[in-house]
mmCIF file of C-alpha atoms and ligand atoms in Angstrom:
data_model
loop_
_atom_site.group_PDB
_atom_site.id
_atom_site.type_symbol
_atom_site.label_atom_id
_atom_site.label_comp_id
_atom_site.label_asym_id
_atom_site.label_seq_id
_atom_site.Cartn_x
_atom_site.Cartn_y
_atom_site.Cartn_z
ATOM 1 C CA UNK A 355 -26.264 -33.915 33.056
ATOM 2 C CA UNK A 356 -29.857 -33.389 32.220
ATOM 3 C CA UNK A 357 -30.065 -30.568 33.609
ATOM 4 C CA UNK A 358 -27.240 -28.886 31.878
ATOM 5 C CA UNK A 359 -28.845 -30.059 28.506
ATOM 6 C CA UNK A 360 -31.812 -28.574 28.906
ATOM 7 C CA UNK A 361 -30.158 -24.694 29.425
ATOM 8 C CA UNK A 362 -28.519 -25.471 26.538
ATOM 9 C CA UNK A 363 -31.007 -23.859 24.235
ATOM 10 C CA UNK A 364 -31.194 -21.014 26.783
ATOM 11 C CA UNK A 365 -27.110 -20.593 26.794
ATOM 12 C CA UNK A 366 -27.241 -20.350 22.549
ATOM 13 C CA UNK A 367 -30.112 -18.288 22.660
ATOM 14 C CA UNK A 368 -28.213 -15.744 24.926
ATOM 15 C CA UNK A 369 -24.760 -16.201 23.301
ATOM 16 C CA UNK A 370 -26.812 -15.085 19.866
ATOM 17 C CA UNK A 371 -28.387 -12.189 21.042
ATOM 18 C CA UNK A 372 -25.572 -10.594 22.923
ATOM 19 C CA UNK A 373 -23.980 -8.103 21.416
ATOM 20 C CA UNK A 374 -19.563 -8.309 20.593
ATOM 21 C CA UNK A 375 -19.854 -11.663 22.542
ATOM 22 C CA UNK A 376 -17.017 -12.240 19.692
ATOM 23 C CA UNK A 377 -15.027 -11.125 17.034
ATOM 24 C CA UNK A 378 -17.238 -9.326 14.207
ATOM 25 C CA UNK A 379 -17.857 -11.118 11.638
ATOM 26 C CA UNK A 380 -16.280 -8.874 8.449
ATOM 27 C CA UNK A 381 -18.689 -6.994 7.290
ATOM 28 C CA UNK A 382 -19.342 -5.415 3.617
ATOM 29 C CA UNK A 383 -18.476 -1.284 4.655
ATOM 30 C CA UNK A 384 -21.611 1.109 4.545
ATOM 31 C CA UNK A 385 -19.704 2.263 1.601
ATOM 32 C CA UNK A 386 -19.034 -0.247 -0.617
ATOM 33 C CA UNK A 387 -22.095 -2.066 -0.456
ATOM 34 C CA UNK A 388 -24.325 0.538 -2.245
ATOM 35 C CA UNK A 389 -21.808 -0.143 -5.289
ATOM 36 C CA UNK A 390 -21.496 -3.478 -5.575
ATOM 37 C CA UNK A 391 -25.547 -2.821 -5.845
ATOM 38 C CA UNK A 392 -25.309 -0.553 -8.075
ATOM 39 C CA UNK A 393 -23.133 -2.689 -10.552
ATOM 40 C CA UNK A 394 -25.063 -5.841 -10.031
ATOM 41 C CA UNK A 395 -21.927 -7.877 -7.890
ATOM 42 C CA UNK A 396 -24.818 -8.906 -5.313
ATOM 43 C CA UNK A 397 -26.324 -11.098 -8.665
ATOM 44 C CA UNK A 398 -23.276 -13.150 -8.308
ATOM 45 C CA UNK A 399 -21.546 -12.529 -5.033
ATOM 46 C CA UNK A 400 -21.830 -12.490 -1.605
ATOM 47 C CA UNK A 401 -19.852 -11.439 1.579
ATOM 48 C CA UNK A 402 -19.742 -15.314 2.644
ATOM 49 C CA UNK A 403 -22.069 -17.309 0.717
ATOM 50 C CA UNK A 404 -21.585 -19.238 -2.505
ATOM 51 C CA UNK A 405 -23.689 -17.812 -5.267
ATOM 52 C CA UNK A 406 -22.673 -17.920 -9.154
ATOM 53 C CA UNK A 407 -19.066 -16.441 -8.559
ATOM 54 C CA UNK A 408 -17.005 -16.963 -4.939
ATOM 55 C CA UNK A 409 -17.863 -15.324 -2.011
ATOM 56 C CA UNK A 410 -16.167 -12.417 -0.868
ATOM 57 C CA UNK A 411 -14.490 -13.351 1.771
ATOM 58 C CA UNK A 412 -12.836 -16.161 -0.492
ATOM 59 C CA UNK A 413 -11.609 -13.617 -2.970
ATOM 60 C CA UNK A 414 -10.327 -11.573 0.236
ATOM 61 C CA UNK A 415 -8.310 -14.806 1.236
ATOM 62 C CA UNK A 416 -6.620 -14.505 -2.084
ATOM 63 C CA UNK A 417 -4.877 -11.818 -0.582
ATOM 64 C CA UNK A 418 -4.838 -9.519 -3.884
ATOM 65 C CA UNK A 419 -3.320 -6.122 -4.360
ATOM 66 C CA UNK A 420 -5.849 -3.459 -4.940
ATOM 67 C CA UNK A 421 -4.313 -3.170 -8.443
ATOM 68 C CA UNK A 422 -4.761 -6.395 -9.352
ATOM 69 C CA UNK A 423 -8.117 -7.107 -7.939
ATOM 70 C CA UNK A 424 -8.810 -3.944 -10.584
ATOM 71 C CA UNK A 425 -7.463 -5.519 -13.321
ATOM 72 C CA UNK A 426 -9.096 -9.210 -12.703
ATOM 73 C CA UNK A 427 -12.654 -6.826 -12.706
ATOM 74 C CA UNK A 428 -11.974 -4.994 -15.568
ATOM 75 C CA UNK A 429 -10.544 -8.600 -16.965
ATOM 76 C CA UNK A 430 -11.443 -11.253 -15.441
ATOM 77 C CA UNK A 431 -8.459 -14.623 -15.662
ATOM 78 C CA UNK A 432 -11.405 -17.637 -14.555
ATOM 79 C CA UNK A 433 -8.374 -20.179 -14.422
ATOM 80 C CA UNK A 434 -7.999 -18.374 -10.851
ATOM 81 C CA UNK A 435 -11.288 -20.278 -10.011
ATOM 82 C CA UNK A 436 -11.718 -23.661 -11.268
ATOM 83 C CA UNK A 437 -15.457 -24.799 -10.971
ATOM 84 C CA UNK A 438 -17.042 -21.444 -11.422
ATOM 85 C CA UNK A 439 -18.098 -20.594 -14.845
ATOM 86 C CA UNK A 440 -16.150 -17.298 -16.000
ATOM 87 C CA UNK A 441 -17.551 -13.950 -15.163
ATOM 88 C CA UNK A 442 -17.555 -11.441 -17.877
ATOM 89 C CA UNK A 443 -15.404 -8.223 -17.576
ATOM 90 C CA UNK A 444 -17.582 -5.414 -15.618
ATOM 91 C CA UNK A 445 -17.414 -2.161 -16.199
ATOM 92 C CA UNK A 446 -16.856 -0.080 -13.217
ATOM 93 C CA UNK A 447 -15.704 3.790 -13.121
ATOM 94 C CA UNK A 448 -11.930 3.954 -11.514
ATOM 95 C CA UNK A 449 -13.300 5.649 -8.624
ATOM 96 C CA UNK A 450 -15.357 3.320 -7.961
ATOM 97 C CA UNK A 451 -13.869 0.114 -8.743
ATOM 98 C CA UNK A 452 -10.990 1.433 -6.513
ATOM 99 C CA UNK A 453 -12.977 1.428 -3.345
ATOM 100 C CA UNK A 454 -14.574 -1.730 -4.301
ATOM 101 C CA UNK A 455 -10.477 -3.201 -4.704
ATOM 102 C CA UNK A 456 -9.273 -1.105 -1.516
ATOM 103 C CA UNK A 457 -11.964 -3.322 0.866
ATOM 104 C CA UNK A 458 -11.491 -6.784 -1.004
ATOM 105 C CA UNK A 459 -7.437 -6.388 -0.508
ATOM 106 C CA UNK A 460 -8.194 -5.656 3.254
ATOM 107 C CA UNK A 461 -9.916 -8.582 3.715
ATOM 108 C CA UNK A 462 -8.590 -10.498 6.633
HETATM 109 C C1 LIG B 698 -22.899 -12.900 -13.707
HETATM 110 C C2 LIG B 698 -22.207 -13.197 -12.481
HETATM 111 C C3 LIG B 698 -21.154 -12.212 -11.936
HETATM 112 C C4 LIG B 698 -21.275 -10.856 -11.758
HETATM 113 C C5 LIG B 698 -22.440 -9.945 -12.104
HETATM 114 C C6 LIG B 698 -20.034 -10.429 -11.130
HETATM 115 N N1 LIG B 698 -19.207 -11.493 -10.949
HETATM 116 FE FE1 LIG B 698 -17.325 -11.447 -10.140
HETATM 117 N N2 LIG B 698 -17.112 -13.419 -10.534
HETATM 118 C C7 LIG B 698 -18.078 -14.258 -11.066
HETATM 119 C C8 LIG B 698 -17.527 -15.588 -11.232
HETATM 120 C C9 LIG B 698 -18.281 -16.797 -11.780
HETATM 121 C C10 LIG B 698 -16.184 -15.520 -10.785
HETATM 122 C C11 LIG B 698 -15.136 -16.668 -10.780
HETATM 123 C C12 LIG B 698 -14.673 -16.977 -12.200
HETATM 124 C C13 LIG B 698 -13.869 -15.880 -12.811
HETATM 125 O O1 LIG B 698 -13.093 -15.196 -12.101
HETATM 126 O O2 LIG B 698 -13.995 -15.662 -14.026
HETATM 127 C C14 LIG B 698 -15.955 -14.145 -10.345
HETATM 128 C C15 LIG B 698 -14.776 -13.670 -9.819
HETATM 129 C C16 LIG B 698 -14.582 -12.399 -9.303
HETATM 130 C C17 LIG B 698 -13.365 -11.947 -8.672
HETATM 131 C C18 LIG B 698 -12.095 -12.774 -8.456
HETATM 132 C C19 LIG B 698 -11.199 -12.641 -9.673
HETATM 133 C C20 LIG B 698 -10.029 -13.600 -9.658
HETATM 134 O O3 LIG B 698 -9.468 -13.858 -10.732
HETATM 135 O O4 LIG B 698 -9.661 -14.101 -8.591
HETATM 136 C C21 LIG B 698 -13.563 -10.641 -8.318
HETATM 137 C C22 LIG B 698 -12.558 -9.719 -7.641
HETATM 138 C C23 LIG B 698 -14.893 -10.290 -8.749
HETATM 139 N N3 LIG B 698 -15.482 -11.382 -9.334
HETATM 140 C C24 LIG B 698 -15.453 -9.051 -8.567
HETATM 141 C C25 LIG B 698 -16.680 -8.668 -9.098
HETATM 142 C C26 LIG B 698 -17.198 -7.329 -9.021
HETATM 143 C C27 LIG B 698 -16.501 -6.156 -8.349
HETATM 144 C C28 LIG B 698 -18.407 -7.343 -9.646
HETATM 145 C C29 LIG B 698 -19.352 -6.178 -9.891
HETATM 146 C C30 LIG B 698 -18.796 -5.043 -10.582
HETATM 147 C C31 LIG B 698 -18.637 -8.697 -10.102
HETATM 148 N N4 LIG B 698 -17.561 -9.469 -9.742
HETATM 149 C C32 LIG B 698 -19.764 -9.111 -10.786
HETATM 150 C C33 LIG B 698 -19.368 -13.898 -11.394
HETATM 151 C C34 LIG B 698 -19.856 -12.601 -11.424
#
């Protein structure tokens, strides 16, 4: 028994550093992230952490159309998230805006 406790640390330290041990973790694409810099979302969001507004991965579990994740941007409705203060609509080019939608309504 003591024995097995003290590889524990060893075991954790090995099952952290090896590589696809598990399921990835979602990850923000190489090409959305450089826009949700560029329009300031990282001030109030991140991919799984609470900051000012929900993490991402919350809004992802909303399960969203694109089209509507577009329209609560452009216009935001904060009764969706009681507890956060309301975010103010953001500007963001279609283009743009559309790839930022596409990944959040892919979310798994
Ligand atoms: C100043 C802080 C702030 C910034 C900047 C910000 N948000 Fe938010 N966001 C919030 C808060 C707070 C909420 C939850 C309350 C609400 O929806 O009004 C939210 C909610 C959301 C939601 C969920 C909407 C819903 O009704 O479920 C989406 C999608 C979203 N933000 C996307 C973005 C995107 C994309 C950007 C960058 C263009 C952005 N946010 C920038 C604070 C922010």
């Amino acid at each position: 028994m003591k024995k097995t406790l003290a590889f524990l640390p060893l075991l954790l330290l090995l099952a952290a550093f090896t590589p696809a041990s598990k399921p990835a973790d979602p990850e923000i694409p190489a090409d959305v992230k450089p826009l949700l810099e560029k329009y300031g979302c990282v001030a109030c969001h991140a991919l799984n952490r609470k900051l000012v507004g929900p993490m991402w991965t919350d809004v992802g579990a909303k399960k969203y159309s694109a089209k509507r994740i577009m329209q609560l941007v452009a216009k935001p409705e904060p009764a969706n998230w009681p507890g956060y203060p309301p975010m103010a609509a953001q500007k963001v080019p279609k283009a743009d805006l559309t790839k930022i939608a596409n990944w959040l309504s892919s979310m798994k």
